PDB file of C-alpha atoms and ligand atoms in Angstrom:
ATOM      1  CA  MET W   1     -17.782  11.012   5.812  1.00  0.00           C
ATOM      2  CA  LYS W   2     -16.189  14.432   5.664  1.00  0.00           C
ATOM      3  CA  ARG W   3     -12.756  14.485   3.987  1.00  0.00           C
ATOM      4  CA  ARG W   4     -10.159  17.187   3.500  1.00  0.00           C
ATOM      5  CA  ILE W   5      -6.646  17.533   2.132  1.00  0.00           C
ATOM      6  CA  ILE W   6      -3.945  18.330   4.696  1.00  0.00           C
ATOM      7  CA  THR W   7      -0.200  18.989   4.415  1.00  0.00           C
ATOM      8  CA  THR W   8       2.095  16.625   6.352  1.00  0.00           C
ATOM      9  CA  ALA W   9       5.471  17.360   7.979  1.00  0.00           C
ATOM     10  CA  ASP W  10       7.577  16.591   4.868  1.00  0.00           C
ATOM     11  CA  GLY W  11       5.473  19.002   2.802  1.00  0.00           C
ATOM     12  CA  SER W  12       3.555  16.256   0.967  1.00  0.00           C
ATOM     13  CA  LYS W  13      -0.209  16.054   1.220  1.00  0.00           C
ATOM     14  CA  THR W  14      -2.696  13.436   2.339  1.00  0.00           C
ATOM     15  CA  ILE W  15      -6.423  12.966   2.850  1.00  0.00           C
ATOM     16  CA  GLN W  16      -7.889  13.274   6.327  1.00  0.00           C
ATOM     17  CA  ILE W  17     -11.186  11.621   7.314  1.00  0.00           C
ATOM     18  CA  GLU W  18     -12.315  14.247   9.757  1.00  0.00           C
ATOM     19  CA  ASP W  19     -14.969  12.183  11.555  1.00  0.00           C
ATOM     20  CA  TRP W  20     -12.360   9.534  12.417  1.00  0.00           C
ATOM     21  CA  ASN W  21      -9.397  11.888  12.863  1.00  0.00           C
ATOM     22  CA  GLU W  22      -7.588   9.386  10.628  1.00  0.00           C
ATOM     23  CA  GLN W  23      -5.331  10.076   7.631  1.00  0.00           C
ATOM     24  CA  TYR W  24      -4.455   8.113   4.504  1.00  0.00           C
ATOM     25  CA  HIS W  25      -0.780   8.597   5.458  1.00  0.00           C
ATOM     26  CA  SER W  26       1.312   9.703   8.434  1.00  0.00           C
ATOM     27  CA  THR W  27       1.034  13.361   9.402  1.00  0.00           C
ATOM     28  CA  HIS W  28       4.802  13.151  10.095  1.00  0.00           C
ATOM     29  CA  GLY W  29       5.380  12.874   6.335  1.00  0.00           C
ATOM     30  CA  ALA W  30       3.215  11.046   3.795  1.00  0.00           C
ATOM     31  CA  ILE W  31       5.904  10.451   1.183  1.00  0.00           C
ATOM     32  CA  GLN W  32       8.610   9.711   3.757  1.00  0.00           C
ATOM     33  CA  GLU W  33       6.375   7.090   5.367  1.00  0.00           C
ATOM     34  CA  ALA W  34       5.507   5.450   2.049  1.00  0.00           C
ATOM     35  CA  TYR W  35       9.188   5.165   1.036  1.00  0.00           C
ATOM     36  CA  HIS W  36      10.273   3.895   4.441  1.00  0.00           C
ATOM     37  CA  VAL W  37       7.593   1.247   4.962  1.00  0.00           C
ATOM     38  CA  PHE W  38       6.945  -0.022   1.462  1.00  0.00           C
ATOM     39  CA  ILE W  39      10.110   0.646  -0.573  1.00  0.00           C
ATOM     40  CA  LYS W  40      12.993   0.509   1.913  1.00  0.00           C
ATOM     41  CA  ASN W  41      11.550  -2.350   3.995  1.00  0.00           C
ATOM     42  CA  GLY W  42       9.559  -4.107   1.253  1.00  0.00           C
ATOM     43  CA  LEU W  43      10.328  -3.605  -2.416  1.00  0.00           C
ATOM     44  CA  SER W  44      14.098  -3.294  -1.965  1.00  0.00           C
ATOM     45  CA  LEU W  45      14.305  -6.916  -0.744  1.00  0.00           C
ATOM     46  CA  PHE W  46      13.640  -8.075  -4.310  1.00  0.00           C
ATOM     47  CA  LYS W  47      16.075  -7.675  -7.222  1.00  0.00           C
ATOM     48  CA  ASN W  48      16.178  -8.567 -10.928  1.00  0.00           C
ATOM     49  CA  GLN W  49      12.987 -10.591 -11.132  1.00  0.00           C
ATOM     50  CA  ASP W  50       9.297 -10.551 -12.009  1.00  0.00           C
ATOM     51  CA  LEU W  51       7.473  -9.391  -8.889  1.00  0.00           C
ATOM     52  CA  SER W  52       3.782  -9.527  -8.050  1.00  0.00           C
ATOM     53  CA  ILE W  53       2.552  -7.068  -5.442  1.00  0.00           C
ATOM     54  CA  LEU W  54      -0.820  -6.847  -3.682  1.00  0.00           C
ATOM     55  CA  GLU W  55      -1.761  -3.525  -2.141  1.00  0.00           C
ATOM     56  CA  ILE W  56      -4.389  -3.491   0.573  1.00  0.00           C
ATOM     57  CA  GLY W  57      -5.900  -0.066   0.051  1.00  0.00           C
ATOM     58  CA  PHE W  58      -4.969   1.423  -3.357  1.00  0.00           C
ATOM     59  CA  GLY W  59      -6.358   4.800  -2.252  1.00  0.00           C
ATOM     60  CA  THR W  60      -4.432   7.741  -3.700  1.00  0.00           C
ATOM     61  CA  GLY W  61      -2.120   5.488  -5.739  1.00  0.00           C
ATOM     62  CA  LEU W  62       0.938   6.927  -3.948  1.00  0.00           C
ATOM     63  CA  ASN W  63       2.413   3.489  -3.178  1.00  0.00           C
ATOM     64  CA  SER W  64       1.751   2.257  -6.674  1.00  0.00           C
ATOM     65  CA  PHE W  65       3.398   5.353  -8.159  1.00  0.00           C
ATOM     66  CA  ILE W  66       6.552   5.238  -6.005  1.00  0.00           C
ATOM     67  CA  THR W  67       6.853   1.505  -6.728  1.00  0.00           C
ATOM     68  CA  PHE W  68       6.669   2.308 -10.437  1.00  0.00           C
ATOM     69  CA  LEU W  69       9.323   5.043  -9.991  1.00  0.00           C
ATOM     70  CA  GLU W  70      11.670   2.655  -8.118  1.00  0.00           C
ATOM     71  CA  ALA W  71      11.173  -0.505 -10.199  1.00  0.00           C
ATOM     72  CA  ASP W  72      14.048   0.091 -12.630  1.00  0.00           C
ATOM     73  CA  LYS W  73      16.550   0.695  -9.838  1.00  0.00           C
ATOM     74  CA  TYR W  74      15.949  -2.864  -8.579  1.00  0.00           C
ATOM     75  CA  GLY W  75      15.620  -4.455 -12.040  1.00  0.00           C
ATOM     76  CA  LEU W  76      11.992  -5.420 -11.428  1.00  0.00           C
ATOM     77  CA  LYS W  77       9.147  -6.181 -13.809  1.00  0.00           C
ATOM     78  CA  ILE W  78       6.062  -5.583 -11.733  1.00  0.00           C
ATOM     79  CA  TYR W  79       2.523  -6.913 -11.693  1.00  0.00           C
ATOM     80  CA  TYR W  80       0.647  -4.740  -9.189  1.00  0.00           C
ATOM     81  CA  ASN W  81      -2.823  -5.459  -7.852  1.00  0.00           C
ATOM     82  CA  GLY W  82      -4.392  -2.582  -5.949  1.00  0.00           C
ATOM     83  CA  VAL W  83      -7.556  -3.464  -4.015  1.00  0.00           C
ATOM     84  CA  GLU W  84      -9.838  -0.617  -2.995  1.00  0.00           C
ATOM     85  CA  ALA W  85     -13.496  -0.406  -1.995  1.00  0.00           C
ATOM     86  CA  PHE W  86     -13.861   3.396  -1.980  1.00  0.00           C
ATOM     87  CA  PRO W  87     -11.882   5.070  -4.795  1.00  0.00           C
ATOM     88  CA  VAL W  88     -10.595   8.610  -4.234  1.00  0.00           C
ATOM     89  CA  GLN W  89     -12.127  11.458  -6.210  1.00  0.00           C
ATOM     90  CA  LYS W  90     -10.423  13.049  -9.182  1.00  0.00           C
ATOM     91  CA  LYS W  91     -10.375  16.477  -7.569  1.00  0.00           C
ATOM     92  CA  GLU W  92      -8.622  15.040  -4.512  1.00  0.00           C
ATOM     93  CA  LEU W  93      -5.891  13.591  -6.743  1.00  0.00           C
ATOM     94  CA  THR W  94      -5.333  16.967  -8.357  1.00  0.00           C
ATOM     95  CA  GLN W  95      -5.002  18.609  -4.950  1.00  0.00           C
ATOM     96  CA  LEU W  96      -2.563  15.950  -3.693  1.00  0.00           C
ATOM     97  CA  ASP W  97      -0.269  16.659  -6.662  1.00  0.00           C
ATOM     98  CA  TYR W  98       2.031  13.706  -6.010  1.00  0.00           C
ATOM     99  CA  SER W  99       3.981  13.912  -9.283  1.00  0.00           C
ATOM    100  CA  LYS W 100       5.223  17.353  -8.319  1.00  0.00           C
ATOM    101  CA  ALA W 101       5.828  16.452  -4.673  1.00  0.00           C
ATOM    102  CA  LEU W 102       7.949  13.515  -5.844  1.00  0.00           C
ATOM    103  CA  LYS W 103       9.770  15.666  -8.416  1.00  0.00           C
ATOM    104  CA  ALA W 104       8.469  13.228 -11.024  1.00  0.00           C
ATOM    105  CA  ASP W 105       6.534  15.621 -13.255  1.00  0.00           C
ATOM    106  CA  GLN W 106       7.810  13.745 -16.303  1.00  0.00           C
ATOM    107  CA  PHE W 107       5.786  10.716 -15.153  1.00  0.00           C
ATOM    108  CA  GLU W 108       2.547  12.612 -14.534  1.00  0.00           C
ATOM    109  CA  GLN W 109       0.927  10.783 -17.463  1.00  0.00           C
ATOM    110  CA  GLN W 110       1.705   7.390 -15.928  1.00  0.00           C
ATOM    111  CA  PHE W 111       0.267   8.508 -12.580  1.00  0.00           C
ATOM    112  CA  LEU W 112      -2.904   9.709 -14.277  1.00  0.00           C
ATOM    113  CA  LYS W 113      -3.126   6.487 -16.265  1.00  0.00           C
ATOM    114  CA  MET W 114      -3.014   4.490 -13.029  1.00  0.00           C
ATOM    115  CA  HIS W 115      -6.189   6.274 -12.000  1.00  0.00           C
ATOM    116  CA  GLN W 116      -7.880   6.376 -15.399  1.00  0.00           C
ATOM    117  CA  ILE W 117      -7.655   2.700 -16.342  1.00  0.00           C
ATOM    118  CA  PRO W 118     -10.875   0.764 -15.795  1.00  0.00           C
ATOM    119  CA  TRP W 119     -11.281  -1.446 -12.760  1.00  0.00           C
ATOM    120  CA  GLU W 120     -11.109  -5.256 -12.889  1.00  0.00           C
ATOM    121  CA  ALA W 121      -8.754  -5.627 -15.881  1.00  0.00           C
ATOM    122  CA  PRO W 122      -4.942  -5.543 -15.955  1.00  0.00           C
ATOM    123  CA  HIS W 123      -3.383  -2.684 -17.934  1.00  0.00           C
ATOM    124  CA  ASP W 124       0.225  -1.990 -18.875  1.00  0.00           C
ATOM    125  CA  ILE W 125       1.273   1.384 -17.497  1.00  0.00           C
ATOM    126  CA  THR W 126       4.682   0.767 -19.134  1.00  0.00           C
ATOM    127  CA  ASP W 127       6.490  -2.369 -20.395  1.00  0.00           C
ATOM    128  CA  ASN W 128       7.690  -3.041 -16.841  1.00  0.00           C
ATOM    129  CA  PHE W 129       4.613  -2.162 -14.825  1.00  0.00           C
ATOM    130  CA  CYS W 130       1.224  -3.814 -15.184  1.00  0.00           C
ATOM    131  CA  LEU W 131      -1.595  -2.611 -12.911  1.00  0.00           C
ATOM    132  CA  LEU W 132      -4.834  -4.338 -11.973  1.00  0.00           C
ATOM    133  CA  LYS W 133      -7.236  -2.367  -9.796  1.00  0.00           C
ATOM    134  CA  GLN W 134      -9.992  -4.321  -8.105  1.00  0.00           C
ATOM    135  CA  LYS W 135     -12.928  -2.565  -6.527  1.00  0.00           C
ATOM    136  CA  MET W 136     -13.759  -4.913  -3.701  1.00  0.00           C
ATOM    137  CA  ASP W 137     -13.623  -5.502   0.031  1.00  0.00           C
ATOM    138  CA  PHE W 138     -10.280  -6.798   1.344  1.00  0.00           C
ATOM    139  CA  ARG W 139     -12.192  -9.423   3.292  1.00  0.00           C
ATOM    140  CA  ASP W 140     -13.207 -11.138   0.052  1.00  0.00           C
ATOM    141  CA  ILE W 141      -9.643 -11.799  -1.156  1.00  0.00           C
ATOM    142  CA  ALA W 142      -9.321 -15.536  -1.632  1.00  0.00           C
ATOM    143  CA  GLU W 143      -6.498 -16.193  -4.143  1.00  0.00           C
ATOM    144  CA  SER W 144      -3.737 -18.517  -3.096  1.00  0.00           C
ATOM    145  CA  GLU W 145       0.085 -18.375  -3.555  1.00  0.00           C
ATOM    146  CA  LYS W 146      -0.047 -15.465  -5.972  1.00  0.00           C
ATOM    147  CA  TYR W 147       2.042 -12.584  -4.591  1.00  0.00           C
ATOM    148  CA  ASN W 148       5.670 -12.002  -3.596  1.00  0.00           C
ATOM    149  CA  LEU W 149       4.935  -8.857  -1.621  1.00  0.00           C
ATOM    150  CA  ILE W 150       1.943  -7.318   0.169  1.00  0.00           C
ATOM    151  CA  TYR W 151       1.678  -3.648   1.095  1.00  0.00           C
ATOM    152  CA  PHE W 152      -0.818  -3.796   3.975  1.00  0.00           C
ATOM    153  CA  ASP W 153      -1.995  -0.183   4.143  1.00  0.00           C
ATOM    154  CA  ALA W 154      -5.495  -0.303   5.634  1.00  0.00           C
ATOM    155  CA  PHE W 155      -6.709   2.408   7.999  1.00  0.00           C
ATOM    156  CA  GLY W 156      -5.537   1.852  11.558  1.00  0.00           C
ATOM    157  CA  SER W 157      -6.987  -0.728  13.915  1.00  0.00           C
ATOM    158  CA  ARG W 158      -8.297   2.099  16.124  1.00  0.00           C
ATOM    159  CA  VAL W 159     -10.881   2.959  13.453  1.00  0.00           C
ATOM    160  CA  GLN W 160     -11.187  -0.314  11.498  1.00  0.00           C
ATOM    161  CA  PRO W 161     -10.341  -3.140  13.940  1.00  0.00           C
ATOM    162  CA  GLU W 162     -12.183  -5.607  11.675  1.00  0.00           C
ATOM    163  CA  LEU W 163      -9.334  -5.287   9.109  1.00  0.00           C
ATOM    164  CA  TRP W 164      -6.541  -6.361  11.489  1.00  0.00           C
ATOM    165  CA  THR W 165      -7.813  -9.786  12.519  1.00  0.00           C
ATOM    166  CA  GLU W 166      -6.450 -13.326  12.291  1.00  0.00           C
ATOM    167  CA  ASP W 167      -8.950 -14.031   9.490  1.00  0.00           C
ATOM    168  CA  ILE W 168      -7.554 -11.205   7.342  1.00  0.00           C
ATOM    169  CA  PHE W 169      -3.933 -12.186   7.999  1.00  0.00           C
ATOM    170  CA  ARG W 170      -4.752 -15.827   7.223  1.00  0.00           C
ATOM    171  CA  ALA W 171      -6.056 -14.710   3.830  1.00  0.00           C
ATOM    172  CA  MET W 172      -2.887 -12.604   3.363  1.00  0.00           C
ATOM    173  CA  TYR W 173      -0.718 -15.590   4.314  1.00  0.00           C
ATOM    174  CA  ASN W 174      -2.538 -17.816   1.838  1.00  0.00           C
ATOM    175  CA  THR W 175      -2.278 -15.319  -0.998  1.00  0.00           C
ATOM    176  CA  LEU W 176       1.510 -14.965  -0.600  1.00  0.00           C
ATOM    177  CA  LYS W 177       3.973 -17.280  -2.322  1.00  0.00           C
ATOM    178  CA  ILE W 178       6.542 -19.097  -0.154  1.00  0.00           C
ATOM    179  CA  ASN W 179       9.188 -16.549   0.969  1.00  0.00           C
ATOM    180  CA  GLY W 180       6.658 -13.804   0.303  1.00  0.00           C
ATOM    181  CA  VAL W 181       6.705 -10.730   2.534  1.00  0.00           C
ATOM    182  CA  LEU W 182       4.020  -8.460   4.011  1.00  0.00           C
ATOM    183  CA  VAL W 183       4.939  -4.970   5.220  1.00  0.00           C
ATOM    184  CA  THR W 184       2.783  -2.575   7.198  1.00  0.00           C
ATOM    185  CA  TYR W 185       3.242   0.678   9.092  1.00  0.00           C
ATOM    186  CA  ALA W 186       1.462  -0.867  12.102  1.00  0.00           C
ATOM    187  CA  ALA W 187       3.373  -2.106  15.131  1.00  0.00           C
ATOM    188  CA  LYS W 188       0.694  -3.057  17.665  1.00  0.00           C
ATOM    189  CA  GLY W 189       1.296  -6.201  19.724  1.00  0.00           C
ATOM    190  CA  SER W 190      -2.173  -7.595  18.932  1.00  0.00           C
ATOM    191  CA  VAL W 191      -1.496  -7.231  15.196  1.00  0.00           C
ATOM    192  CA  ARG W 192       1.903  -8.929  15.518  1.00  0.00           C
ATOM    193  CA  ARG W 193       0.356 -11.798  17.476  1.00  0.00           C
ATOM    194  CA  ALA W 194      -2.455 -12.240  14.911  1.00  0.00           C
ATOM    195  CA  MET W 195       0.212 -12.509  12.182  1.00  0.00           C
ATOM    196  CA  GLN W 196       2.225 -15.044  14.183  1.00  0.00           C
ATOM    197  CA  THR W 197      -0.857 -17.147  14.944  1.00  0.00           C
ATOM    198  CA  VAL W 198      -1.565 -17.688  11.235  1.00  0.00           C
ATOM    199  CA  GLY W 199       2.049 -18.732  10.532  1.00  0.00           C
ATOM    200  CA  PHE W 200       4.032 -15.593   9.713  1.00  0.00           C
ATOM    201  CA  THR W 201       7.543 -14.969  11.040  1.00  0.00           C
ATOM    202  CA  VAL W 202       7.375 -11.347  12.164  1.00  0.00           C
ATOM    203  CA  GLU W 203      10.127  -8.743  12.539  1.00  0.00           C
ATOM    204  CA  ARG W 204       9.818  -5.425  14.334  1.00  0.00           C
ATOM    205  CA  LEU W 205      11.727  -2.784  12.370  1.00  0.00           C
ATOM    206  CA  PRO W 206      12.395   0.895  13.075  1.00  0.00           C
ATOM    207  CA  GLY W 207       9.370   2.880  11.941  1.00  0.00           C
ATOM    208  CA  PRO W 208       9.136   5.940   9.703  1.00  0.00           C
ATOM    209  CA  PRO W 209       9.530   9.433  11.205  1.00  0.00           C
ATOM    210  CA  GLY W 210       7.198   9.854  14.187  1.00  0.00           C
ATOM    211  CA  LYS W 211       6.772   6.109  14.740  1.00  0.00           C
ATOM    212  CA  ARG W 212       9.049   3.874  16.793  1.00  0.00           C
ATOM    213  CA  GLU W 213       8.356   0.591  15.016  1.00  0.00           C
ATOM    214  CA  MET W 214       6.667  -1.106  12.061  1.00  0.00           C
ATOM    215  CA  LEU W 215       6.131  -4.766  11.163  1.00  0.00           C
ATOM    216  CA  ARG W 216       7.442  -7.042   8.427  1.00  0.00           C
ATOM    217  CA  ALA W 217       6.008 -10.550   8.172  1.00  0.00           C
ATOM    218  CA  LYS W 218       7.435 -13.409   6.124  1.00  0.00           C
ATOM    219  CA  LYS W 219       5.832 -16.639   4.895  1.00  0.00           C
ATOM    220  CA  GLU W 220       8.684 -19.097   5.372  1.00  0.00           C
ATOM    221  CA  GLU W 221       8.944 -22.641   4.028  1.00  0.00           C
TER     222      GLU W 221
HETATM  223  C1  SAM N 301      -4.801   4.209   4.974  1.00  0.00           C
HETATM  224  S1  SAM N 301      -5.673   4.390   3.440  1.00  0.00           S
HETATM  225  C2  SAM N 301      -4.284   4.080   2.393  1.00  0.00           C
HETATM  226  C3  SAM N 301      -4.524   4.206   0.947  1.00  0.00           C
HETATM  227  C4  SAM N 301      -3.360   4.045  -0.016  1.00  0.00           C
HETATM  228  N1  SAM N 301      -2.474   2.980   0.293  1.00  0.00           N
HETATM  229  C5  SAM N 301      -2.665   5.330  -0.263  1.00  0.00           C
HETATM  230  O1  SAM N 301      -1.429   5.373  -0.165  1.00  0.00           O
HETATM  231  O2  SAM N 301      -3.311   6.293  -0.583  1.00  0.00           O
HETATM  232  C6  SAM N 301      -6.698   2.896   3.454  1.00  0.00           C
HETATM  233  C7  SAM N 301      -7.475   2.619   2.206  1.00  0.00           C
HETATM  234  O3  SAM N 301      -8.259   1.435   2.392  1.00  0.00           O
HETATM  235  C8  SAM N 301      -9.555   1.618   1.817  1.00  0.00           C
HETATM  236  N2  SAM N 301     -10.496   0.700   2.495  1.00  0.00           N
HETATM  237  C9  SAM N 301     -10.996   0.833   3.744  1.00  0.00           C
HETATM  238  N3  SAM N 301     -11.750  -0.246   4.075  1.00  0.00           N
HETATM  239  C10 SAM N 301     -11.710  -1.083   3.015  1.00  0.00           C
HETATM  240  C11 SAM N 301     -12.245  -2.385   2.772  1.00  0.00           C
HETATM  241  N4  SAM N 301     -12.964  -3.037   3.701  1.00  0.00           N
HETATM  242  N5  SAM N 301     -11.996  -2.963   1.584  1.00  0.00           N
HETATM  243  C12 SAM N 301     -11.268  -2.310   0.635  1.00  0.00           C
HETATM  244  N6  SAM N 301     -10.722  -1.070   0.808  1.00  0.00           N
HETATM  245  C13 SAM N 301     -10.924  -0.470   1.998  1.00  0.00           C
HETATM  246  C14 SAM N 301      -9.843   3.078   2.032  1.00  0.00           C
HETATM  247  O4  SAM N 301     -10.819   3.556   1.152  1.00  0.00           O
HETATM  248  C15 SAM N 301      -8.461   3.702   1.807  1.00  0.00           C
HETATM  249  O5  SAM N 301      -8.259   4.033   0.463  1.00  0.00           O
END
């Protein structure tokens, strides 16, 4: 499918799939959205502990990189598993230029390392951040009670409805530890109901710029 790099409202860039009119991030601000959904409403709930995170859609590595940049602030030692079936191209990463957009040029090497490490084996990016990238379909995830936090960042249900089903959320529920949390930018009623049906307790939270709401789901005891 045809892809191009576009600039979003906060000045940061994202990838657009032209045939779908769908973006990797919000056109209202890619970096703002990532911080709001995944850091403010996800990562920041956890402090001073070892934390295992599953990302559904590693893509550009933006969420992985901002998690790495924020980990120290919350005293976290992170094990991060990014699942992705269709890795982004190197030239797209160069054009996105996230280190500069995040004013984190000094960590450019760590961002590049996240993309350069081989798939299917965990690698230390630093002492406090270990990354495993798995090239696979989300629908094949079958681990149980492994993660504290899930960043559910698939393309929207308008274009990939098969990734927002009860079956997928059941697998997400099973792969979370007790008290684990899933955050997503989505807010659709059908998505919320699918989460509730498989056992999650779901909160509707204010969304990032340009979006009224987002969802946070918890696996309670
Ligand atoms: C909305 S993008 C977000 C990517 C990433 N979180 C980021 O910040 O760049 C969704 C990602 O899911 C990937 N994807 C789509 N369908 C998939 C599937 N069935 N299994 C695994 N990855 C998939 C896409 O290639 C894309 O990278």
